[in-house]
Short mmCIF file of C-alpha atoms and ligand atoms in Angstrom, two decimals:
data_model
loop_
_atom_site.label_atom_id
_atom_site.label_comp_id
_atom_site.label_asym_id
_atom_site.label_seq_id
_atom_site.Cartn_x
_atom_site.Cartn_y
_atom_site.Cartn_z
CA MET A 1 51.95 -9.27 -11.97
CA PRO A 2 49.36 -12.12 -12.13
CA ALA A 3 47.07 -11.88 -15.17
CA ILE A 4 43.36 -12.45 -14.48
CA ALA A 5 40.51 -12.86 -16.96
CA VAL A 6 36.99 -11.91 -15.93
CA ILE A 7 34.27 -13.25 -18.22
CA GLY A 8 31.02 -11.25 -18.21
CA GLY A 9 30.52 -7.50 -18.15
CA GLY A 10 27.44 -7.29 -15.92
CA ILE A 11 27.72 -5.58 -12.55
CA ASN A 12 29.31 -8.61 -10.86
CA GLY A 13 32.00 -8.94 -13.53
CA VAL A 14 32.71 -5.20 -13.61
CA MET A 15 32.93 -4.86 -9.82
CA SER A 16 35.07 -8.01 -9.55
CA ALA A 17 37.44 -6.72 -12.24
CA TRP A 18 37.74 -3.39 -10.42
CA ALA A 19 38.45 -5.10 -7.06
CA LEU A 20 41.05 -7.39 -8.68
CA ALA A 21 42.79 -4.41 -10.30
CA ARG A 22 42.85 -2.61 -6.93
CA ALA A 23 44.43 -5.76 -5.45
CA GLY A 24 47.31 -5.34 -7.90
CA HIS A 25 46.41 -7.77 -10.68
CA GLU A 26 46.52 -7.24 -14.42
CA VAL A 27 42.87 -7.70 -15.37
CA THR A 28 41.14 -8.23 -18.73
CA LEU A 29 37.34 -8.37 -18.85
CA PHE A 30 35.63 -10.13 -21.77
CA GLU A 31 31.98 -9.28 -22.50
CA ARG A 32 30.26 -10.98 -25.42
CA ASP A 33 27.89 -8.01 -26.06
CA THR A 34 28.27 -4.56 -24.49
CA LEU A 35 28.88 -3.75 -20.83
CA ILE A 36 25.84 -3.76 -18.47
CA SER A 37 23.49 -4.74 -21.28
CA HIS A 38 21.70 -7.75 -19.76
CA THR A 39 20.34 -8.51 -16.27
CA SER A 40 22.22 -5.62 -14.71
CA GLN A 41 20.20 -3.04 -16.61
CA ALA A 42 16.84 -4.79 -16.16
CA SER A 43 16.55 -4.59 -12.38
CA SER A 44 13.99 -2.86 -10.16
CA LYS A 45 16.62 -0.07 -9.79
CA LEU A 46 16.82 -0.56 -6.04
CA LEU A 47 19.92 -0.51 -3.91
CA HIS A 48 18.37 -2.25 -0.96
CA GLY A 49 18.86 -4.60 1.93
CA GLY A 50 15.94 -6.68 0.68
CA LEU A 51 13.32 -6.28 3.40
CA ARG A 52 11.35 -9.25 2.14
CA TYR A 53 14.35 -11.61 2.41
CA LEU A 54 13.95 -11.36 6.18
CA GLU A 55 10.87 -13.58 5.77
CA ASN A 56 13.19 -16.25 4.35
CA GLY A 57 15.60 -15.83 7.28
CA GLU A 58 18.41 -14.39 5.11
CA ILE A 59 19.67 -12.16 7.93
CA SER A 60 23.36 -12.05 7.00
CA LEU A 61 22.55 -11.28 3.35
CA VAL A 62 20.31 -8.40 4.43
CA ARG A 63 22.97 -7.00 6.79
CA ARG A 64 25.60 -7.12 4.05
CA ALA A 65 23.24 -5.70 1.43
CA LEU A 66 22.40 -2.77 3.72
CA ALA A 67 26.11 -2.00 4.15
CA ASP A 68 26.59 -2.25 0.37
CA ARG A 69 23.56 -0.01 -0.21
CA ASP A 70 25.18 2.64 1.97
CA TRP A 71 28.51 2.16 0.18
CA TRP A 72 26.84 2.99 -3.15
CA LEU A 73 25.25 6.09 -1.62
CA THR A 74 28.61 7.40 -0.47
CA GLN A 75 30.18 7.11 -3.93
CA ASP A 76 30.44 10.22 -6.06
CA SER A 77 28.41 8.78 -8.95
CA LYS A 78 25.35 11.04 -8.49
CA LEU A 79 23.36 8.08 -9.84
CA ALA A 80 21.91 6.77 -6.56
CA SER A 81 19.71 8.50 -4.01
CA PRO A 82 17.55 7.64 -0.98
CA LEU A 83 13.98 6.57 -1.68
CA ALA A 84 11.02 6.48 0.72
CA ILE A 85 8.98 3.28 0.39
CA CYS A 86 5.58 2.76 2.02
CA LEU A 87 4.12 -0.52 3.20
CA PRO A 88 0.39 0.22 3.36
CA LEU A 89 -1.46 -1.57 6.09
CA TYR A 90 -4.93 -2.78 5.12
CA ARG A 91 -7.45 -4.55 7.31
CA HIS A 92 -7.43 -8.27 6.36
CA ALA A 93 -3.93 -8.11 4.81
CA ARG A 94 -1.91 -11.33 4.73
CA ARG A 95 0.84 -9.90 6.96
CA ALA A 96 -0.19 -8.56 10.35
CA ARG A 97 0.88 -5.15 11.59
CA TRP A 98 3.17 -6.70 14.22
CA GLN A 99 4.96 -8.71 11.51
CA LEU A 100 5.69 -5.59 9.46
CA LYS A 101 6.76 -3.71 12.57
CA THR A 102 9.10 -6.54 13.64
CA GLY A 103 10.62 -6.81 10.16
CA LEU A 104 11.22 -3.06 9.93
CA TRP A 105 12.63 -2.89 13.45
CA LEU A 106 15.11 -5.64 12.50
CA TYR A 107 15.87 -3.92 9.16
CA ASP A 108 16.78 -0.72 11.03
CA ARG A 109 18.96 -2.66 13.50
CA LEU A 110 20.77 -4.48 10.68
CA ALA A 111 21.43 -1.14 8.95
CA GLY A 112 23.60 -0.13 11.94
CA HIS A 113 24.67 3.50 11.72
CA SER A 114 23.17 4.13 8.30
CA ALA A 115 22.49 7.78 7.48
CA LEU A 116 19.07 6.85 6.05
CA PRO A 117 16.04 7.63 8.26
CA ARG A 118 14.50 4.85 10.38
CA HIS A 119 11.01 3.54 9.67
CA ALA A 120 7.95 5.45 10.87
CA PHE A 121 4.19 4.90 10.97
CA LEU A 122 2.02 7.23 8.88
CA PRO A 123 -1.73 7.53 9.61
CA PRO A 124 -4.09 7.49 6.58
CA SER A 125 -4.59 11.27 6.81
CA VAL A 126 -0.86 11.84 6.14
CA LEU A 127 -0.45 8.98 3.67
CA LEU A 128 -3.29 10.05 1.41
CA GLN A 129 -2.13 13.65 1.04
CA ASN A 130 0.43 13.03 -1.69
CA GLY A 131 -1.83 12.65 -4.75
CA ASP A 132 -0.80 9.07 -5.52
CA ARG A 133 -4.46 7.98 -5.23
CA LEU A 134 -3.81 4.97 -3.02
CA CYS A 135 -7.10 3.18 -2.28
CA PRO A 136 -8.38 4.52 1.09
CA GLN A 137 -10.91 1.71 1.82
CA GLN A 138 -9.88 -0.44 4.81
CA LEU A 139 -6.59 1.47 5.01
CA LEU A 140 -5.18 1.64 8.53
CA GLY A 141 -2.03 3.60 7.66
CA ALA A 142 1.42 2.65 6.41
CA TYR A 143 4.96 2.06 7.53
CA ARG A 144 7.46 4.20 5.67
CA TYR A 145 11.07 3.06 5.43
CA TYR A 146 14.04 4.06 3.28
CA ASP A 147 16.20 2.30 0.72
CA ALA A 148 17.92 3.76 -2.33
CA GLN A 149 17.19 4.03 -6.03
CA MET A 150 19.74 4.01 -8.84
CA ASP A 151 19.97 4.26 -12.59
CA ASP A 152 21.27 0.71 -13.00
CA ALA A 153 22.52 1.08 -16.61
CA LYS A 154 24.37 4.34 -15.93
CA LEU A 155 25.67 3.34 -12.50
CA GLY A 156 27.01 0.08 -13.96
CA LEU A 157 28.84 2.04 -16.65
CA TRP A 158 30.15 4.43 -14.00
CA ALA A 159 31.60 1.38 -12.17
CA ALA A 160 33.11 0.18 -15.47
CA GLU A 161 34.81 3.56 -15.85
CA GLN A 162 36.28 3.22 -12.34
CA ALA A 163 37.54 -0.24 -13.30
CA ARG A 164 39.06 1.12 -16.51
CA ALA A 165 40.73 3.94 -14.55
CA ALA A 166 42.19 1.32 -12.18
CA GLY A 167 43.81 -0.40 -15.18
CA VAL A 168 41.24 -3.02 -16.28
CA SER A 169 41.20 -3.75 -20.00
CA LEU A 170 37.50 -3.89 -20.96
CA GLN A 171 36.84 -5.90 -24.11
CA GLU A 172 33.34 -5.78 -25.56
CA HIS A 173 31.96 -8.07 -28.29
CA ALA A 174 34.37 -10.71 -26.99
CA SER A 175 32.51 -13.98 -26.48
CA VAL A 176 34.45 -16.68 -24.64
CA SER A 177 33.46 -20.07 -25.99
CA ARG A 178 35.41 -22.28 -23.60
CA VAL A 179 37.32 -22.08 -20.33
CA SER A 180 39.54 -24.57 -18.63
CA CYS A 181 40.52 -25.13 -14.99
CA ASP A 182 44.20 -24.61 -15.91
CA GLY A 183 43.59 -20.91 -16.69
CA SER A 184 43.22 -21.04 -20.46
CA LEU A 185 40.27 -19.78 -22.45
CA GLN A 186 39.08 -19.81 -26.03
CA LEU A 187 38.19 -16.47 -27.64
CA GLY A 188 37.32 -16.78 -31.32
CA GLY A 189 40.22 -18.66 -32.87
CA GLN A 190 42.62 -17.66 -30.06
CA GLN A 191 43.69 -19.67 -27.02
CA LEU A 192 44.69 -17.29 -24.19
CA GLN A 193 46.42 -18.20 -20.94
CA PHE A 194 45.79 -16.52 -17.57
CA ASP A 195 46.86 -17.10 -13.98
CA ALA A 196 43.20 -17.19 -12.96
CA ILE A 197 39.78 -16.89 -14.59
CA VAL A 198 36.61 -15.50 -13.01
CA ASN A 199 33.37 -16.75 -14.55
CA ALA A 200 30.95 -13.84 -14.00
CA CYS A 201 28.45 -14.78 -16.70
CA GLY A 202 25.40 -14.28 -14.45
CA PRO A 203 22.49 -16.42 -15.72
CA TRP A 204 24.89 -17.97 -18.28
CA ALA A 205 27.56 -19.05 -15.73
CA GLU A 206 26.38 -22.66 -15.72
CA ARG A 207 26.21 -22.74 -19.52
CA LEU A 208 29.84 -21.57 -19.88
CA LEU A 209 30.90 -24.49 -17.68
CA SER A 210 28.77 -27.05 -19.51
CA GLN A 211 29.99 -25.94 -22.95
CA SER A 212 33.55 -26.22 -21.54
CA LYS A 213 32.78 -29.80 -20.36
CA ILE A 214 33.43 -28.80 -16.74
CA ALA A 215 31.15 -30.45 -14.18
CA CYS A 216 29.04 -27.85 -12.40
CA PRO A 217 28.69 -28.52 -8.68
CA LEU A 218 25.78 -26.08 -8.33
CA ALA A 219 22.64 -25.56 -10.34
CA LEU A 220 21.13 -22.19 -11.23
CA ASP A 221 17.45 -21.46 -11.35
CA THR A 222 16.99 -18.90 -14.11
CA VAL A 223 13.86 -16.91 -13.34
CA ARG A 224 12.57 -14.09 -15.52
CA GLY A 225 11.37 -10.92 -13.83
CA SER A 226 9.40 -8.31 -15.78
CA HIS A 227 8.53 -4.66 -15.23
CA ILE A 228 6.14 -2.21 -16.82
CA VAL A 229 6.40 1.60 -16.79
CA LEU A 230 3.20 3.67 -16.59
CA ALA A 231 3.19 7.20 -17.95
CA ARG A 232 2.03 8.81 -14.72
CA PRO A 233 3.97 10.29 -11.83
CA LEU A 234 4.26 8.89 -8.30
CA SER A 235 5.52 10.68 -5.20
CA GLN A 236 7.16 7.76 -3.37
CA GLY A 237 7.68 3.99 -3.54
CA TYR A 238 5.21 1.32 -2.40
CA LEU A 239 5.78 -2.31 -1.49
CA LEU A 240 2.45 -4.07 -2.01
CA GLU A 241 1.07 -7.53 -1.30
CA VAL A 242 -0.30 -9.28 -4.38
CA PRO A 243 -3.91 -10.23 -3.48
CA ASP A 244 -4.23 -13.97 -2.70
CA GLU A 245 -0.48 -14.54 -3.09
CA ARG A 246 2.50 -14.52 -0.79
CA ARG A 247 4.39 -12.33 -3.27
CA VAL A 248 4.97 -8.60 -3.04
CA VAL A 249 5.43 -6.16 -5.91
CA PHE A 250 7.12 -2.75 -5.99
CA VAL A 251 5.41 0.33 -7.41
CA LEU A 252 8.11 2.98 -7.66
CA PRO A 253 8.61 6.50 -8.95
CA TRP A 254 11.02 6.35 -11.87
CA GLN A 255 12.12 9.29 -13.99
CA GLY A 256 8.77 11.08 -13.56
CA GLN A 257 6.81 7.89 -14.28
CA THR A 258 5.73 4.76 -12.39
CA LEU A 259 7.75 1.54 -12.47
CA ILE A 260 5.91 -1.65 -11.49
CA GLY A 261 7.60 -5.00 -10.92
CA THR A 262 8.31 -7.71 -10.76
CA THR A 263 7.18 -11.20 -11.79
CA GLU A 264 8.74 -14.67 -11.44
CA GLN A 265 8.70 -17.00 -14.44
CA ARG A 266 11.22 -19.80 -14.83
CA GLN A 267 12.81 -19.74 -18.27
CA ALA A 268 15.94 -20.99 -20.02
CA PRO A 269 18.58 -18.24 -20.23
CA ASP A 270 18.82 -18.55 -24.00
CA ALA A 271 15.10 -18.06 -24.71
CA PRO A 272 14.10 -14.45 -25.60
CA VAL A 273 14.04 -12.30 -22.45
CA GLU A 274 10.83 -10.29 -22.81
CA CYS A 275 7.96 -9.12 -20.64
CA SER A 276 4.99 -11.21 -21.84
CA ALA A 277 1.48 -9.83 -22.33
CA ALA A 278 0.32 -11.96 -19.38
CA GLU A 279 3.00 -10.48 -17.11
CA ALA A 280 2.13 -6.92 -18.19
CA SER A 281 -1.58 -7.53 -17.38
CA TYR A 282 -0.67 -9.12 -14.03
CA LEU A 283 1.36 -6.04 -13.06
CA LEU A 284 -1.30 -3.61 -14.35
CA ARG A 285 -4.03 -5.46 -12.37
CA LEU A 286 -1.93 -5.19 -9.22
CA TYR A 287 -1.56 -1.42 -9.80
CA GLN A 288 -5.31 -1.05 -10.45
CA HIS A 289 -6.12 -2.98 -7.28
CA TYR A 290 -4.31 -0.38 -5.16
CA PHE A 291 -4.50 2.83 -7.19
CA GLY A 292 -7.74 2.54 -9.18
CA PRO A 293 -8.32 2.69 -12.95
CA ALA A 294 -5.33 2.70 -15.28
CA ASN A 295 -5.44 2.00 -18.95
CA GLU A 296 -3.28 -0.49 -20.82
CA ASN A 297 -2.28 2.24 -23.27
CA GLU A 298 -0.63 4.12 -20.39
CA ILE A 299 2.08 1.42 -20.39
CA CYS A 300 4.93 3.28 -22.07
CA ALA A 301 7.70 0.72 -21.56
CA ARG A 302 8.23 -2.86 -20.45
CA TYR A 303 11.36 -4.88 -19.91
CA ALA A 304 12.58 -8.16 -18.44
CA GLY A 305 15.71 -9.74 -17.06
CA ILE A 306 16.74 -13.15 -15.76
CA ARG A 307 17.66 -13.67 -12.14
CA PRO A 308 20.49 -16.13 -11.62
CA LEU A 309 19.25 -17.80 -8.42
CA LEU A 310 20.82 -20.69 -6.60
CA LYS A 311 18.56 -23.69 -7.10
CA SER A 312 17.26 -24.35 -3.62
CA ALA A 313 13.52 -24.06 -3.42
CA HIS A 314 10.46 -25.22 -5.30
CA ASP A 315 9.03 -21.69 -5.23
CA PRO A 316 11.39 -19.08 -6.80
CA ASN A 317 9.88 -16.51 -4.40
CA ARG A 318 11.46 -18.46 -1.55
CA ALA A 319 14.73 -19.15 -3.34
CA GLN A 320 17.65 -17.68 -1.48
CA ARG A 321 19.29 -14.58 -2.92
CA GLU A 322 22.76 -15.40 -1.57
CA HIS A 323 25.63 -16.01 -3.97
CA ALA A 324 28.13 -18.85 -4.06
CA LEU A 325 31.73 -18.86 -5.31
CA ILE A 326 32.97 -22.17 -6.67
CA ALA A 327 36.71 -22.68 -7.23
CA GLN A 328 37.89 -25.36 -9.67
CA GLY A 329 41.65 -25.17 -10.20
CA ARG A 330 42.40 -21.68 -11.58
CA LEU A 331 38.74 -21.05 -12.36
CA LEU A 332 36.40 -19.25 -9.95
CA SER A 333 32.69 -19.16 -10.83
CA ILE A 334 30.16 -16.74 -9.38
CA PHE A 335 26.65 -18.11 -8.95
CA GLY A 336 23.83 -15.74 -8.04
CA GLY A 337 24.28 -12.38 -6.33
CA LYS A 338 22.32 -9.13 -6.20
CA TRP A 339 23.12 -5.83 -7.92
CA THR A 340 23.34 -4.14 -4.53
CA THR A 341 25.79 -6.66 -3.10
CA SER A 342 28.22 -6.57 -6.02
CA PRO A 343 30.81 -4.53 -3.99
CA SER A 344 31.07 -7.11 -1.18
CA LEU A 345 30.92 -9.98 -3.66
CA ALA A 346 33.78 -8.37 -5.61
CA ARG A 347 35.92 -8.07 -2.47
CA GLU A 348 35.30 -11.77 -1.78
CA VAL A 349 36.27 -12.64 -5.37
CA ALA A 350 39.54 -10.70 -5.04
CA LEU A 351 40.30 -12.45 -1.75
CA ARG A 352 39.57 -15.91 -3.17
CA VAL A 353 41.64 -15.29 -6.31
CA GLY A 354 44.50 -14.06 -4.08
CA GLN A 355 44.25 -17.28 -2.04
CA GLN A 356 44.16 -19.40 -5.21
CA LEU A 357 47.33 -17.68 -6.46
CA GLY A 358 48.98 -17.73 -3.05
CA THR A 359 49.56 -13.93 -3.22
C1 FAD B 401 13.73 -8.48 -12.70
C2 FAD B 401 14.92 -8.30 -11.82
C3 FAD B 401 14.91 -7.29 -10.88
C4 FAD B 401 16.03 -7.12 -10.06
N1 FAD B 401 16.05 -6.09 -9.20
C5 FAD B 401 17.11 -5.89 -8.42
C6 FAD B 401 17.18 -4.75 -7.59
O1 FAD B 401 16.31 -3.89 -7.59
N2 FAD B 401 18.27 -4.61 -6.80
C7 FAD B 401 19.27 -5.55 -6.77
O2 FAD B 401 20.20 -5.39 -5.97
N3 FAD B 401 19.26 -6.63 -7.59
C8 FAD B 401 18.21 -6.80 -8.41
N4 FAD B 401 18.18 -7.86 -9.27
C9 FAD B 401 19.31 -8.78 -9.31
C10 FAD B 401 20.43 -8.20 -10.16
O3 FAD B 401 19.95 -7.43 -11.23
C11 FAD B 401 21.29 -9.34 -10.71
O4 FAD B 401 21.58 -10.24 -9.69
C12 FAD B 401 22.60 -8.79 -11.29
O5 FAD B 401 22.35 -7.77 -12.23
C13 FAD B 401 23.37 -9.94 -11.94
O6 FAD B 401 24.52 -9.37 -12.51
P1 FAD B 401 25.55 -10.29 -13.26
O7 FAD B 401 26.73 -9.45 -13.58
O8 FAD B 401 25.80 -11.52 -12.45
O9 FAD B 401 24.76 -10.78 -14.57
P2 FAD B 401 24.51 -10.00 -15.97
O10 FAD B 401 24.21 -8.57 -15.76
O11 FAD B 401 23.53 -10.80 -16.73
O12 FAD B 401 25.92 -10.10 -16.66
C14 FAD B 401 26.45 -11.31 -17.18
C15 FAD B 401 27.18 -10.94 -18.45
O13 FAD B 401 27.92 -12.07 -18.89
C16 FAD B 401 27.95 -11.99 -20.31
N5 FAD B 401 28.32 -13.30 -20.84
C17 FAD B 401 27.61 -14.45 -20.75
N6 FAD B 401 28.27 -15.45 -21.36
C18 FAD B 401 29.42 -14.93 -21.83
C19 FAD B 401 30.54 -15.46 -22.55
N7 FAD B 401 30.58 -16.76 -22.90
N8 FAD B 401 31.57 -14.64 -22.89
C20 FAD B 401 31.55 -13.32 -22.55
N9 FAD B 401 30.50 -12.77 -21.86
C21 FAD B 401 29.47 -13.56 -21.51
C22 FAD B 401 26.56 -11.55 -20.68
O14 FAD B 401 26.50 -10.99 -21.98
C23 FAD B 401 26.24 -10.55 -19.58
O15 FAD B 401 26.53 -9.21 -19.97
C24 FAD B 401 17.11 -8.02 -10.14
C25 FAD B 401 17.10 -9.03 -11.11
C26 FAD B 401 16.04 -9.14 -11.95
C27 FAD B 401 16.06 -10.17 -13.03
#
């Protein structure tokens, strides 16, 4: 049975290891810290198609992400559930009503036979009934659509348990210092040999190659995204335009509180990954703009993670969210990828490794 090493125990490494085990390989996963302890537990907690990626023309990504979203919802994890999200429509907003309507129509089409409800228009009288205190001035109504929400840390560990049950050996506190295209890797003082290696180091994928003296054919843009949590409840999700910017920010119900995110700040993956005071104020101001007064001392938590984005655009907001798989001998590196799309990415990894091995 071919022996495969997966390096990185974020959602992409875990799902890839699980898919490789299901394909009949003997799989060992090496994680330098603990499983699902970095980017994969610092997300916006959405299993989504990525409505806003339609503006960047990423149609096939959105179609695949919607199918993956529905896959997660059909699993027996009990850690993901449908979430209503409203796109309020204000007079003088940057995006016109017809643009939102077109995007949502397309989103519904791309979702195919999804069990989630289609989008609908809500007049202000209905929208303002829920106690969320959305600003009523200049409000024309809202489009409501559905995606899903998860507990990313727990769902990632659930996936790791599935991988373990399928036979994957999960090794934590196992930092790989070097890989080679012939299938060998360096772990502490040991040199280990595998038939194939999958580099699933997320934002650190490029660094593993450079410290192994392997030329990297792709560059990653590492972009920090921060969230704050406000100690007040919310009845449903909102996707809101940031005033005077092209960006949008989510305001979401989360465990009886309100999760607000995210930001986009380029940073090196090895610098401390923390929500800065400036990011927290930016997110609080956005909340206040739409929901009225909120005090800084209501912020009960804040966190940050680093997106591993393919370097393609000057503005990280426009950077594509697609992933790329790069094969170099017996080494396959994953660049980019969303939490939601980890199941389809993992199937692709298993297929590519199978092709590399000629199995
Ligand atoms: C702010 C933010 C919000 C997001 N929101 C969403 C969302 O709502 N929905 C969605 O679908 N996606 C979202 N994403 C994207 C998603 O979270 C990431 O794309 C995904 O978690 C990346 O997973 P990963 O496994 O590639 O990386 P990671 O989770 O970072 O895992 C990589 C792992 O590799 C390990 N590692 C690194 N180097 C080594 C080494 N040498 N040896 C051993 N192990 C090593 C690290 O310790 C780490 O655990 C968001 C991202 C961010 C930053």
